[in-house]
Structures are given as C-alpha cells and as structure tokens.
CSV table of C-alpha atoms and ligand atoms in Angstrom, one decimal:
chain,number,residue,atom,x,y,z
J,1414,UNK,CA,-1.3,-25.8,-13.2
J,1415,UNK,CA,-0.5,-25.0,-9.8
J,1416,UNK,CA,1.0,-21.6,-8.7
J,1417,UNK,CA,4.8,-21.7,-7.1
J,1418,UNK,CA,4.7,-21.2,-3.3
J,1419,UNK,CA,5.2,-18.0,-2.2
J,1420,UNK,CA,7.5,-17.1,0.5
J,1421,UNK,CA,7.6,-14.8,3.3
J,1422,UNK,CA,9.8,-13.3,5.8
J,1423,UNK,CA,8.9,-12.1,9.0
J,1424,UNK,CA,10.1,-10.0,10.9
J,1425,UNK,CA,8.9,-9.4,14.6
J,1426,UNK,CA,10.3,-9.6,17.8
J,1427,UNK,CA,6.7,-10.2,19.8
J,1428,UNK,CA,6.4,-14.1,19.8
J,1429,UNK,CA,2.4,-14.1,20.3
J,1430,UNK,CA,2.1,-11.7,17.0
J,1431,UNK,CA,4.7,-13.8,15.1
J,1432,UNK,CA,3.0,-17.2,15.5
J,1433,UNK,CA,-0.5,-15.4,14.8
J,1434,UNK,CA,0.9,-13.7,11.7
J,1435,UNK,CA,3.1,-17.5,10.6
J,1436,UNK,CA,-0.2,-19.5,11.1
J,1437,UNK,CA,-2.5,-16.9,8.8
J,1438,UNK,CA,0.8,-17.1,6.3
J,1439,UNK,CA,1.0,-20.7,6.3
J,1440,UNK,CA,-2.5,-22.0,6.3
J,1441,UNK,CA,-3.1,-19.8,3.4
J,1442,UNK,CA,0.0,-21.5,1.0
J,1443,UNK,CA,3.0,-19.4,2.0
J,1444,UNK,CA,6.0,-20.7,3.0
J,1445,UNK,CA,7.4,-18.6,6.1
J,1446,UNK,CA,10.7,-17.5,7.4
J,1447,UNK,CA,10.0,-16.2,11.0
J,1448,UNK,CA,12.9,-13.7,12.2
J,1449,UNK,CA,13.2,-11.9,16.0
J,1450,UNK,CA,15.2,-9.3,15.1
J,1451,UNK,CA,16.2,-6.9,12.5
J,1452,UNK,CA,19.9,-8.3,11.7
J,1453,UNK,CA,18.3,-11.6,11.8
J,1454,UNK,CA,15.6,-10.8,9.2
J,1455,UNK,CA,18.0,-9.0,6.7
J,1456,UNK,CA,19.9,-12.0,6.9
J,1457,UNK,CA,17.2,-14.4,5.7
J,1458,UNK,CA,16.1,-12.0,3.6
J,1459,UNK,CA,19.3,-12.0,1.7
J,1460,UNK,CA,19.4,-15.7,1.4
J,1461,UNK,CA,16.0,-16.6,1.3
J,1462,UNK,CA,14.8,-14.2,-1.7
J,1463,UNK,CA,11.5,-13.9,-0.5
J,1464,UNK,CA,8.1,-13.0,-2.3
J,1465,UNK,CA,7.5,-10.1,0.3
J,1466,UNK,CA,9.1,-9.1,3.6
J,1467,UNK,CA,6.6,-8.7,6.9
J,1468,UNK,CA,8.2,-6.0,9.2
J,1469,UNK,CA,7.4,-4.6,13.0
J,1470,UNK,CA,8.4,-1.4,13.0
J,1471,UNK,CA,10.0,-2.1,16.9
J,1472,UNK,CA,12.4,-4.2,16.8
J,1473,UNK,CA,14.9,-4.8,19.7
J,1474,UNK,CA,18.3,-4.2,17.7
J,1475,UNK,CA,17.6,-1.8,14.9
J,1476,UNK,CA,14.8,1.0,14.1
J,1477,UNK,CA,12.3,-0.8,11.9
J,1478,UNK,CA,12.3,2.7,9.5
J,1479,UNK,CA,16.3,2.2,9.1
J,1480,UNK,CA,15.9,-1.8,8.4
J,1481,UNK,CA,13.5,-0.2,5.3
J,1482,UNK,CA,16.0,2.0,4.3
J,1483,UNK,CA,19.0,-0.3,4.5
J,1484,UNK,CA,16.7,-3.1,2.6
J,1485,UNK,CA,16.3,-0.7,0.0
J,1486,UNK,CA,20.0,-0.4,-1.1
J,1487,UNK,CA,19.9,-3.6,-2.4
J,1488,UNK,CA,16.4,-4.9,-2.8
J,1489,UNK,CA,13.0,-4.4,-4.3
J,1490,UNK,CA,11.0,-6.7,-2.2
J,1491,UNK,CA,7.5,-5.7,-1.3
J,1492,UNK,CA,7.4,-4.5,2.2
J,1493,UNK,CA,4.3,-4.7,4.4
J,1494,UNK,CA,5.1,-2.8,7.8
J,1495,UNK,CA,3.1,-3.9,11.4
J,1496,UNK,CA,3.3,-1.1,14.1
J,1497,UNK,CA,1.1,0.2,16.8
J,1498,UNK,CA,-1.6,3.0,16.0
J,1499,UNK,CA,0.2,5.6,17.9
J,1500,UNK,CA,3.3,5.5,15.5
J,1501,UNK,CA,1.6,7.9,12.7
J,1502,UNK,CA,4.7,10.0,12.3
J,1503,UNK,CA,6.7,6.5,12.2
J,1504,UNK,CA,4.7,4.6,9.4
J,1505,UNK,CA,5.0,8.1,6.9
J,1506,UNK,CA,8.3,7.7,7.4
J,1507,UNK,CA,8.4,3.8,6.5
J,1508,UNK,CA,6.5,4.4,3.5
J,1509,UNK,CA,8.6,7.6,2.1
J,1510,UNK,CA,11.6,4.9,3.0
J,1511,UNK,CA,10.3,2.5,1.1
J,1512,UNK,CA,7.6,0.2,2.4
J,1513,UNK,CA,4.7,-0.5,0.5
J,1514,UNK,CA,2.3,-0.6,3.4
J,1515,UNK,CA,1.0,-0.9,6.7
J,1516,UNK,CA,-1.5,-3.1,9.4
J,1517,UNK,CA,-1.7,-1.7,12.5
J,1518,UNK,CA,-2.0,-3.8,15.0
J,1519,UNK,CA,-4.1,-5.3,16.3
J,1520,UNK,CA,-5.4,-6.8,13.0
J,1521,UNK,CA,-7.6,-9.8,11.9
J,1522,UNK,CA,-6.8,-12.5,9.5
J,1523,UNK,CA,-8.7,-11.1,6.6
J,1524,UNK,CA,-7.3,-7.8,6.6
J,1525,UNK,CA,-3.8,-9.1,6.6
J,1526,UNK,CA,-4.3,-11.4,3.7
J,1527,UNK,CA,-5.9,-8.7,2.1
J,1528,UNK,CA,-3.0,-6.5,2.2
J,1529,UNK,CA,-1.0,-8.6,1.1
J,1530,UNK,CA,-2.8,-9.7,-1.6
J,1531,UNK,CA,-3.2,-5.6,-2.6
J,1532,UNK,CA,1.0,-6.0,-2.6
J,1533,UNK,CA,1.7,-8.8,-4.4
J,1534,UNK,CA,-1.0,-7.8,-7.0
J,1535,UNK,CA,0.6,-4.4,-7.1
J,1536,UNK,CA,4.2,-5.9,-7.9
J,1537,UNK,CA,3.0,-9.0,-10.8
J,1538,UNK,CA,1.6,-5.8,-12.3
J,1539,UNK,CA,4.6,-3.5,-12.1
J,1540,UNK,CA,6.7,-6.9,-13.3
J,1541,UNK,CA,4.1,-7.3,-16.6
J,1542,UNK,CA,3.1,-10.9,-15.4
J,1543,UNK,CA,-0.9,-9.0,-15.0
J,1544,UNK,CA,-2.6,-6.9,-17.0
J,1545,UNK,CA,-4.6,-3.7,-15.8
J,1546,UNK,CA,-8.3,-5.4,-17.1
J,1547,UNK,CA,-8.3,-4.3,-20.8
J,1548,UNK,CA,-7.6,-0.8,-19.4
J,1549,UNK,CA,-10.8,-0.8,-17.7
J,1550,UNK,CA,-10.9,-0.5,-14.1
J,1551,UNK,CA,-14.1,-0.6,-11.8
J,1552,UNK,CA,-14.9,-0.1,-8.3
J,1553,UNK,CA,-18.9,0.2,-6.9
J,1554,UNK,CA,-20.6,1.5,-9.8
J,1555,UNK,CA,-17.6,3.9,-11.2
J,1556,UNK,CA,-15.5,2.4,-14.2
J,1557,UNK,CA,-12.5,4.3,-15.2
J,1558,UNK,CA,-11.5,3.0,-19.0
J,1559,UNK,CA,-7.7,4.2,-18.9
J,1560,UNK,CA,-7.3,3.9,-22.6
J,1561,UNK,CA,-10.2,6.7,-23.4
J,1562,UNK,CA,-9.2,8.4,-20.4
J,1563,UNK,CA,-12.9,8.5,-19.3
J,1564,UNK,CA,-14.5,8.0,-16.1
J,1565,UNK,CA,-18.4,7.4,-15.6
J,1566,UNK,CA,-21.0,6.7,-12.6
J,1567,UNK,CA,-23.6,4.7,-12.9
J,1568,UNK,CA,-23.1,4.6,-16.9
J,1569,UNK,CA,-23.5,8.4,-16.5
J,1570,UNK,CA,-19.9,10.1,-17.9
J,1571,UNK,CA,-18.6,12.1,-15.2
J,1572,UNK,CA,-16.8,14.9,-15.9
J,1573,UNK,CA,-12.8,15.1,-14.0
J,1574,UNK,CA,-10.0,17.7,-14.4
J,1575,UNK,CA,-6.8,16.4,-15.6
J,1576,UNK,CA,-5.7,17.0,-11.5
J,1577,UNK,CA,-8.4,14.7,-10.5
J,1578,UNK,CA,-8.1,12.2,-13.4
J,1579,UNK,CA,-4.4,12.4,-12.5
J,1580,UNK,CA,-5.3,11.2,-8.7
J,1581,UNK,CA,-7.8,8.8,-9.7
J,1582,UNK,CA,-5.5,7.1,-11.8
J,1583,UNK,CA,-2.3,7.4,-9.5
J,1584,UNK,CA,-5.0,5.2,-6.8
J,1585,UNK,CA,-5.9,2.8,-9.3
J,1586,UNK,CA,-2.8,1.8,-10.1
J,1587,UNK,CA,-2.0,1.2,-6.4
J,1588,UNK,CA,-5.6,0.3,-5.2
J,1589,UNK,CA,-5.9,-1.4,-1.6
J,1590,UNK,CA,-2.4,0.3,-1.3
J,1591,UNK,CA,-2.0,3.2,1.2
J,1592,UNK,CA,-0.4,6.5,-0.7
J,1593,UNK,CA,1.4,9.3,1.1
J,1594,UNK,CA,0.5,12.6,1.2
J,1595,UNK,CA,3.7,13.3,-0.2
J,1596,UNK,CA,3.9,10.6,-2.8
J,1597,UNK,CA,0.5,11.9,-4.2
J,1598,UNK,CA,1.6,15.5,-4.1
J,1599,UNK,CA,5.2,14.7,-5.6
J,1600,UNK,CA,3.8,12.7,-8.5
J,1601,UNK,CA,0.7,15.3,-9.7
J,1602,UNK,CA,2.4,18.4,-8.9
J,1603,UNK,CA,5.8,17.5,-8.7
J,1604,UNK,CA,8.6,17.5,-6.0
J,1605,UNK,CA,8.2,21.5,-5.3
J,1606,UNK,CA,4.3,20.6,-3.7
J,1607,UNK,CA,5.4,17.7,-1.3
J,1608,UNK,CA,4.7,20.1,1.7
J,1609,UNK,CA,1.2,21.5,0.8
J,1610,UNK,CA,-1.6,18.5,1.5
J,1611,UNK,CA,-3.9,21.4,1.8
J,1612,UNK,CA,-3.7,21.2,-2.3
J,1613,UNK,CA,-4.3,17.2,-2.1
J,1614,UNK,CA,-7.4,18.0,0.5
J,1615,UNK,CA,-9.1,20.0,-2.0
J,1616,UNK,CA,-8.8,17.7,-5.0
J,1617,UNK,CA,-9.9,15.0,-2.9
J,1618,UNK,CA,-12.8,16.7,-2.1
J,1619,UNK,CA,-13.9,17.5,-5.1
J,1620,UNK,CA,-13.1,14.2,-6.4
J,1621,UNK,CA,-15.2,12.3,-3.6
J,1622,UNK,CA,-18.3,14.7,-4.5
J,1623,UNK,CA,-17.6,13.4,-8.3
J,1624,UNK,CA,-17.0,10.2,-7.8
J,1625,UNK,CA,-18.9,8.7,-4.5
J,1626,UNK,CA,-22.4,8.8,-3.4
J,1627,UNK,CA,-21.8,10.6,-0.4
J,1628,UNK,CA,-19.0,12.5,-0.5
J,1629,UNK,CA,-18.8,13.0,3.5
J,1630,UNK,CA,-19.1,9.1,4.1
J,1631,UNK,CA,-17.0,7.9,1.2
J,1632,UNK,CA,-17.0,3.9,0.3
J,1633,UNK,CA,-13.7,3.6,-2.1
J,1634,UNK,CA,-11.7,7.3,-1.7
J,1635,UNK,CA,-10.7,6.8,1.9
J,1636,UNK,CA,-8.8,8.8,4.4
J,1637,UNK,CA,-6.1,7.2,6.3
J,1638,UNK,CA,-5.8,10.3,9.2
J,1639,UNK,CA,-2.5,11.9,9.0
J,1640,UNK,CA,-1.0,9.3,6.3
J,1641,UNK,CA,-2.6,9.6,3.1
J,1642,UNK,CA,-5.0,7.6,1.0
J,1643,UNK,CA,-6.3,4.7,0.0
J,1644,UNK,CA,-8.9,3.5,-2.9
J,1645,UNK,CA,-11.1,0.3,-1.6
J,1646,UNK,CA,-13.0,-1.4,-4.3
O,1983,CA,CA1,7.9,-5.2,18.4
C-alpha cells in the first residue's frame, strides 16, 4: 500500500535556498509548491491545502512572524520556520504565533528532513492516525511508560516529581520539536509563570541530573540558547 504524496509549500524569497530546500523536498516524495513572497504563499496555501507550510521568516512584502499569525486565523497547518541565527528574539515570536518549528540556516539535508519528519509525526499523532507506542516511550536507555506514570534508567526506576514528570511528558509528546520557554512554563505552572524561566532552569536541571548521564553534557534534554527546549532521542 503506498502512502499519499505529501505536499509542501514554500515559502522563500532567496532563489539559491528555495531550489536547495524544493530538491531535498522532492527527491524525498513530496510534491512542492515553491512561493517568493508572503501574499504569494498564503495564496497557494489556500488553494493548495498543503501537508505542511516551509516559511523564511524575511520575506520582501510581509513580516514572516505576521504571515504566522494571519495563517493562523484560518488554518492549522504545520509550520516549519527558516531564518538566520541572529533572529533569536524573531523565532520566539514565530513559535508563540504559531509555528511549530525552526532550521536556521544554513542547514543540511538531514536535519531538514528530520524536522520535518518530527512535524508531521507530531500532527498524525495529535489527528489519532498514530499511536504513542503502547504508552511506552524510549530514548537512550530511559523508557517513560505513560500509562503507569513511571520512568526508569537503565531498568533502574528513577524517581521524578510530578513538576518533572510533567516536563518530561510535555517533551515527549513533542519530541524533536522545539518548546518555548513560555509554552513549557504556561502549560506546568500555568499562564501566571510565563515570565519566570528561572523556574523552568531549575527543573531542567534537576531533571537532566535524573535523567542523563551527564547532566552538564546532556544527549536527549537539550538547550536551544534563548528559545527553549528540545528532547532528541
Ligand atoms: Ca529571505
């Protein structure tokens, strides 16, 4: 049984980037819908129903932040954002708008399927066509079972506060998926805490001692400096 094609529209003025980013697209089974600007993506996007939208933040017509925002009225399409490394302040703001994640250029192939792949996975769960693994969730040599609410290392039960379970889980359920500061602190301690990562910083700590094998160079719990977080199995 073969899978349907999957489609994708992108959105980027730089010509070099778009062809790089259509050939990686294409050669792996998508079918792409290349845009230069921002009115001329939202456009396809309407009419094309794509799988997932690929979106420079720069565009020449519209700010890429405001493109999320207005997409986001009226759609639910997965969102992966490109934008330059200096623009930290710029891809918080396209996630709390709505995106669902970023590459910063530049980027190889791999990673960019891989982030999309972390996407698309993320929405056929939230749409019920996949399952979460019988509950059971591994990365290295933790496995979280979500049914018992347990977590264990090595086989040996590790012991988390409902805090750092809460975090754990909140990771898992987006894993190769950057998470906001904000988004973290507004779902485990609710909208009041969105302004104190300090809070965040010291759960995470605590939960990288717990949970990696060296808390100071962690392999799954990673940092994205000045954004958020992001579990890598
Ligand atoms: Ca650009």
């Amino acid at each position: 049984m073969s899978e349907p094609q999957q489609s994708v529209v992108l959105i980027e003025d730089e010509k070099m980037i778009r062809r790089y980013v259509a050939m990686a697209l294409s050669a792996n089974g998508f079918k792409v819908w290349e845009s230069e600007t921002a009115q001329q993506g939202l456009m396809e996007t309407a009419s094309r129903r794509p799988d997932l939208i690929i979106l420079d933040l720069g565009l020449p017509d519209r700010d890429g932040v405001d493109v999320i925002r207005e997409l986001r009225l009226w759609c639910e399409i997965p969102i992966l954002v490109l934008s330059v490394c200096t623009e930290e302040m710029q891809k918080v703001a396209a996630l709390d708008a709505g995106a669902d994640d970023y590459l910063t250029k530049p980027f190889g192939v791999p990673e960019l399927h891989a982030r999309i792949r972390a996407v698309l996975r993320r929405r056929a769960r939230r749409d019920g066509h996949e399952d979460n693994e019988g509950g059971i969730f591994e990365f290295g040599d933790v496995q979280v079972d979500m049914v018992h609410r347990r977590v264990s290392r090595g086989g040996t039960p590790v012991h988390l506060t409902p805090i750092e379970y809460q975090i754990l889980t909140l990771l898992v359920a987006n894993v190769g998926l950057v998470l906001t500061h904000r988004f973290i602190l507004q779902k485990v301690w609710g909208p009041d805490y969105v302004e104190r990562p300090h809070y965040l910083r010291v759960f995470m700590a605590g939960l990288r001692r717990k949970i990696e094998e060296n808390s100071s160079n962690p392999k799954h719990l990673m940092t994205e400096t000045g954004i958020g977080y992001r579990l890598v199995r």
